[in-house]
PDB file of C-alpha atoms in Angstrom:
ATOM      1  CA  MET Z  15      -0.243  -0.117  -0.175  1.00 55.00           C
ATOM      2  CA  ALA Z  16       2.650   2.443   1.213  1.00 58.00           C
ATOM      3  CA  ILE Z  17       4.388   1.724  -1.892  1.00 62.00           C
ATOM      4  CA  SER Z  18       1.055   2.609  -4.455  1.00 59.00           C
ATOM      5  CA  SER Z  19       0.731   5.800  -2.896  1.00 60.00           C
ATOM      6  CA  LEU Z  20       4.512   6.933  -3.370  1.00 56.00           C
ATOM      7  CA  GLN Z  21       4.165   5.613  -7.124  1.00 60.00           C
ATOM      8  CA  LYS Z  22       1.044   7.771  -7.395  1.00 60.00           C
ATOM      9  CA  LEU Z  23       3.041  10.694  -5.531  1.00 57.00           C
ATOM     10  CA  THR Z  24       5.837  10.571  -7.666  1.00 56.00           C
ATOM     11  CA  THR Z  25       3.979  10.581 -10.923  1.00 59.00           C
ATOM     12  CA  THR Z  26       1.864  13.641  -9.641  1.00 57.00           C
ATOM     13  CA  ILE Z  27       5.803  15.907  -8.959  1.00 56.00           C
ATOM     14  CA  PRO Z  28       7.097  17.227 -11.927  1.00 54.00           C
ATOM     15  CA  ARG Z  29      10.281  16.022 -13.251  1.00 55.00           C
ATOM     16  CA  ARG Z  30      11.850  19.176 -14.250  1.00 54.00           C
ATOM     17  CA  LEU Z  31      14.815  19.828 -11.884  1.00 47.00           C
ATOM     18  CA  PRO Z  32      14.750  23.473 -10.075  1.00 48.00           C
ATOM     19  CA  SER Z  33      17.343  26.090 -11.270  1.00 48.00           C
ATOM     20  CA  PHE Z  34      19.841  25.462  -8.489  1.00 42.00           C
ATOM     21  CA  PHE Z  35      20.356  22.098 -10.055  1.00 42.00           C
ATOM     22  CA  THR Z  36      20.764  23.164 -13.685  1.00 44.00           C
ATOM     23  CA  THR Z  37      24.270  23.163 -15.008  1.00 43.00           C
ATOM     24  CA  ARG Z  38      25.316  26.486 -16.670  1.00 44.00           C
ATOM     25  CA  THR Z  39      28.249  27.075 -18.928  1.00 43.00           C
ATOM     26  CA  THR Z  40      30.035  30.179 -17.703  1.00 41.00           C
ATOM     27  CA  THR Z  41      33.413  31.682 -19.809  1.00 42.00           C
ATOM     28  CA  THR Z  42      35.464  33.088 -16.572  1.00 40.00           C
ATOM     29  CA  THR Z  43      39.019  33.913 -16.945  1.00 41.00           C
ATOM     30  CA  THR Z  44      41.518  33.543 -13.895  1.00 42.00           C
ATOM     31  CA  THR Z  45      45.044  35.863 -14.026  1.00 49.00           C
ATOM     32  CA  LYS Z  46      46.441  32.815 -11.968  1.00 55.00           C
ATOM     33  CA  SER Z  47      47.399  30.039 -13.046  1.00 54.00           C
ATOM     34  CA  ALA Z  48      46.809  26.735 -12.080  1.00 62.00           C
ATOM     35  CA  LYS Z  49      50.376  24.860 -12.861  1.00 80.00           C
ATOM     36  CA  VAL Z  50      52.553  24.388  -9.545  1.00 77.00           C
ATOM     37  CA  SER Z  51      55.568  25.343 -11.667  1.00 78.00           C
ATOM     38  CA  ASP Z  52      54.166  29.291 -12.185  1.00 84.00           C
ATOM     39  CA  ARG Z  53      54.080  29.590  -8.268  1.00 89.00           C
ATOM     40  CA  ILE Z  54      57.538  28.380  -7.288  1.00 91.00           C
ATOM     41  CA  VAL Z  55      59.402  30.973  -5.180  1.00 93.00           C
ATOM     42  CA  LYS Z  56      63.535  30.669  -5.511  1.00 95.00           C
ATOM     43  CA  LEU Z  57      64.953  31.416  -2.210  1.00 94.00           C
ATOM     44  CA  PHE Z  58      68.734  30.996  -0.759  1.00 96.00           C
ATOM     45  CA  ALA Z  59      69.410  30.822   2.705  1.00 94.00           C
ATOM     46  CA  ILE Z  60      72.313  30.755   4.700  1.00 93.00           C
ATOM     47  CA  THR Z  61      72.888  28.042   8.117  1.00 90.00           C
ATOM     48  CA  HIS Z  62      74.601  29.196  10.891  1.00 87.00           C
ATOM     49  CA  GLU Z  63      77.430  27.186   9.699  1.00 90.00           C
ATOM     50  CA  GLY Z  64      78.083  29.692   6.914  1.00 90.00           C
ATOM     51  CA  GLU Z  65      76.345  27.189   4.004  1.00 93.00           C
ATOM     52  CA  LYS Z  66      74.489  28.558   1.186  1.00 94.00           C
ATOM     53  CA  ARG Z  67      71.540  26.666   0.556  1.00 94.00           C
ATOM     54  CA  GLU Z  68      68.924  27.097  -2.336  1.00 95.00           C
ATOM     55  CA  VAL Z  69      65.471  27.033  -0.907  1.00 95.00           C
ATOM     56  CA  ILE Z  70      62.428  26.145  -2.783  1.00 94.00           C
ATOM     57  CA  GLY Z  71      58.671  27.197  -1.953  1.00 94.00           C
ATOM     58  CA  LEU Z  72      55.355  28.516  -3.347  1.00 94.00           C
ATOM     59  CA  THR Z  73      53.739  31.778  -3.543  1.00 94.00           C
ATOM     60  CA  GLY Z  74      50.915  32.302  -0.703  1.00 93.00           C
ATOM     61  CA  ASN Z  75      52.880  30.122   1.692  1.00 93.00           C
ATOM     62  CA  THR Z  76      55.343  31.226   4.772  1.00 92.00           C
ATOM     63  CA  LEU Z  77      58.990  31.218   4.727  1.00 93.00           C
ATOM     64  CA  LEU Z  78      59.192  29.630   7.806  1.00 90.00           C
ATOM     65  CA  LYS Z  79      57.134  26.550   6.058  1.00 91.00           C
ATOM     66  CA  ALA Z  80      59.548  26.499   2.824  1.00 93.00           C
ATOM     67  CA  LEU Z  81      62.634  26.459   5.622  1.00 92.00           C
ATOM     68  CA  THR Z  82      61.037  23.491   7.330  1.00 89.00           C
ATOM     69  CA  GLN Z  83      60.687  21.765   3.893  1.00 90.00           C
ATOM     70  CA  SER Z  84      63.916  21.955   3.002  1.00 91.00           C
ATOM     71  CA  GLY Z  85      65.270  21.381   6.545  1.00 88.00           C
ATOM     72  CA  LEU Z  86      66.673  24.086   7.320  1.00 87.00           C
ATOM     73  CA  ILE Z  87      64.303  24.246  10.738  1.00 82.00           C
ATOM     74  CA  ASP Z  88      63.274  21.715  12.753  1.00 76.00           C
ATOM     75  CA  PRO Z  89      59.615  21.430  12.184  1.00 74.00           C
ATOM     76  CA  LEU Z  90      58.850  19.683  15.948  1.00 69.00           C
ATOM     77  CA  SER Z  91      60.038  23.546  17.362  1.00 66.00           C
ATOM     78  CA  HIS Z  92      57.748  25.432  15.712  1.00 63.00           C
ATOM     79  CA  ARG Z  93      54.464  23.400  15.302  1.00 56.00           C
ATOM     80  CA  HIS Z  94      51.721  25.696  14.453  1.00 54.00           C
ATOM     81  CA  GLU Z  95      52.130  28.560  11.782  1.00 56.00           C
ATOM     82  CA  GLU Z  96      50.753  31.437  14.354  1.00 58.00           C
ATOM     83  CA  ILE Z  97      52.317  34.443  15.897  1.00 59.00           C
ATOM     84  CA  ASP Z  98      51.793  33.446  19.397  1.00 59.00           C
ATOM     85  CA  SER Z  99      53.938  29.840  19.285  1.00 61.00           C
ATOM     86  CA  CYS Z 100      56.902  31.591  17.529  1.00 68.00           C
ATOM     87  CA  SER Z 101      60.146  29.920  18.987  1.00 64.00           C
ATOM     88  CA  ALA Z 102      63.565  31.830  18.541  1.00 64.00           C
ATOM     89  CA  GLU Z 103      64.170  29.654  15.719  1.00 68.00           C
ATOM     90  CA  CYS Z 104      61.561  31.209  14.101  1.00 81.00           C
ATOM     91  CA  GLU Z 105      63.353  34.447  13.531  1.00 85.00           C
ATOM     92  CA  VAL Z 106      65.525  35.067  10.493  1.00 89.00           C
ATOM     93  CA  GLN Z 107      67.884  37.565   9.015  1.00 91.00           C
ATOM     94  CA  ILE Z 108      66.606  39.215   5.349  1.00 93.00           C
ATOM     95  CA  ALA Z 109      69.723  40.802   3.951  1.00 92.00           C
ATOM     96  CA  GLU Z 110      69.330  44.696   3.138  1.00 90.00           C
ATOM     97  CA  GLU Z 111      68.317  44.655  -0.264  1.00 92.00           C
ATOM     98  CA  TRP Z 112      65.226  42.482   0.100  1.00 92.00           C
ATOM     99  CA  LEU Z 113      63.556  44.527   3.425  1.00 91.00           C
ATOM    100  CA  GLU Z 114      61.787  47.065   1.329  1.00 91.00           C
ATOM    101  CA  LYS Z 115      59.941  44.303  -0.957  1.00 93.00           C
ATOM    102  CA  LEU Z 116      58.756  43.133   2.179  1.00 93.00           C
ATOM    103  CA  PRO Z 117      55.915  44.541   4.110  1.00 92.00           C
ATOM    104  CA  PRO Z 118      56.452  46.534   7.198  1.00 92.00           C
ATOM    105  CA  ARG Z 119      56.291  44.026  10.665  1.00 90.00           C
ATOM    106  CA  SER Z 120      52.881  44.105  12.307  1.00 89.00           C
ATOM    107  CA  TYR Z 121      53.134  45.208  15.893  1.00 88.00           C
ATOM    108  CA  ASP Z 122      52.559  41.335  16.965  1.00 85.00           C
ATOM    109  CA  GLU Z 123      55.875  40.716  15.362  1.00 85.00           C
ATOM    110  CA  GLU Z 124      57.735  43.292  16.903  1.00 85.00           C
ATOM    111  CA  TYR Z 125      56.537  42.571  20.293  1.00 83.00           C
ATOM    112  CA  VAL Z 126      57.553  38.927  19.743  1.00 81.00           C
ATOM    113  CA  LEU Z 127      60.690  39.930  18.045  1.00 83.00           C
ATOM    114  CA  LYS Z 128      61.594  42.479  20.865  1.00 81.00           C
ATOM    115  CA  ARG Z 129      60.182  39.378  23.140  1.00 77.00           C
ATOM    116  CA  ASN Z 130      62.958  36.999  21.656  1.00 72.00           C
ATOM    117  CA  SER Z 131      65.867  39.814  21.503  1.00 70.00           C
ATOM    118  CA  ARG Z 132      66.225  39.510  25.523  1.00 65.00           C
ATOM    119  CA  ALA Z 133      66.725  42.759  26.401  1.00 55.00           C
ATOM    120  CA  ARG Z 134      69.134  43.457  23.240  1.00 60.00           C
ATOM    121  CA  SER Z 135      68.733  46.012  20.536  1.00 63.00           C
ATOM    122  CA  LEU Z 136      65.978  45.093  17.826  1.00 72.00           C
ATOM    123  CA  ASN Z 137      67.673  44.386  14.513  1.00 81.00           C
ATOM    124  CA  LYS Z 138      65.980  45.890  11.792  1.00 85.00           C
ATOM    125  CA  HIS Z 139      66.609  42.755   9.239  1.00 89.00           C
ATOM    126  CA  SER Z 140      64.992  40.498  12.319  1.00 88.00           C
ATOM    127  CA  ARG Z 141      61.837  39.554  10.768  1.00 91.00           C
ATOM    128  CA  LEU Z 142      59.826  36.083  11.863  1.00 88.00           C
ATOM    129  CA  GLY Z 143      59.594  33.450   9.039  1.00 89.00           C
ATOM    130  CA  CYS Z 144      55.883  32.721   9.737  1.00 87.00           C
ATOM    131  CA  GLN Z 145      55.122  35.803   9.325  1.00 89.00           C
ATOM    132  CA  VAL Z 146      56.942  36.528   5.484  1.00 92.00           C
ATOM    133  CA  VAL Z 147      54.468  35.314   3.370  1.00 94.00           C
ATOM    134  CA  LEU Z 148      56.597  33.962  -0.597  1.00 95.00           C
ATOM    135  CA  GLN Z 149      55.237  36.008  -3.578  1.00 94.00           C
ATOM    136  CA  HIS Z 150      57.174  36.025  -6.767  1.00 93.00           C
ATOM    137  CA  GLN Z 151      58.771  39.507  -6.064  1.00 93.00           C
ATOM    138  CA  LEU Z 152      60.862  37.843  -3.245  1.00 94.00           C
ATOM    139  CA  VAL Z 153      62.704  35.280  -5.787  1.00 93.00           C
ATOM    140  CA  GLY Z 154      66.299  35.153  -4.749  1.00 94.00           C
ATOM    141  CA  MET Z 155      66.033  36.582  -1.596  1.00 94.00           C
ATOM    142  CA  VAL Z 156      68.561  35.794   0.918  1.00 95.00           C
ATOM    143  CA  VAL Z 157      67.876  34.739   4.361  1.00 94.00           C
ATOM    144  CA  ALA Z 158      70.039  33.699   7.344  1.00 92.00           C
ATOM    145  CA  VAL Z 159      68.639  30.810   9.516  1.00 89.00           C
ATOM    146  CA  PRO Z 160      70.250  31.161  13.203  1.00 80.00           C
ATOM    147  CA  LYS Z 161      71.210  28.668  15.170  1.00 76.00           C
ATOM    148  CA  ALA Z 162      68.498  26.700  17.461  1.00 68.00           C
ATOM    149  CA  LYS Z 163      68.954  27.135  20.762  1.00 64.00           C
ATOM    150  CA  PRO Z 164      68.435  24.863  23.445  1.00 61.00           C
ATOM    151  CA  TRP Z 165      65.123  25.425  24.618  1.00 56.00           C
ATOM    152  CA  ASP Z 166      63.939  25.195  20.781  1.00 54.00           C
ATOM    153  CA  THR Z 167      64.840  21.243  20.335  1.00 52.00           C
ATOM    154  CA  PRO Z 168      62.507  19.158  21.912  1.00 50.00           C
TER     155      PRO Z 168
END
């Protein structure tokens, strides 16, 4: 009985789909490329031992993520890419010619850098790797990575 009433009900419902189910063809032009190769940013990092290494990151990712993926920063020392969980290892030194291509430091970044400086004067080259977002204009940037502090190693 229930099946017959269900069949009667389905025959009375129109077979047309609502407008939000219909497929529409729209042409959109995007300026961003879907290729990963177009998003690559190549940087150079100077280790605490003085070795120059090439680092490859993607636009939109942070400098910290690129340094971590290249093995220059221990991923366990900086578990989150949030400014509240910054360690001293997150602080990097940016070469003079690249400072003007970066946006200015935020108030929170200034605060963390001063807190990590332990009462020494704040260096204008100091930036937090988790706050520097990679862009195409930063291709070739030179960054110095500090030696890990004993309290940063897990």
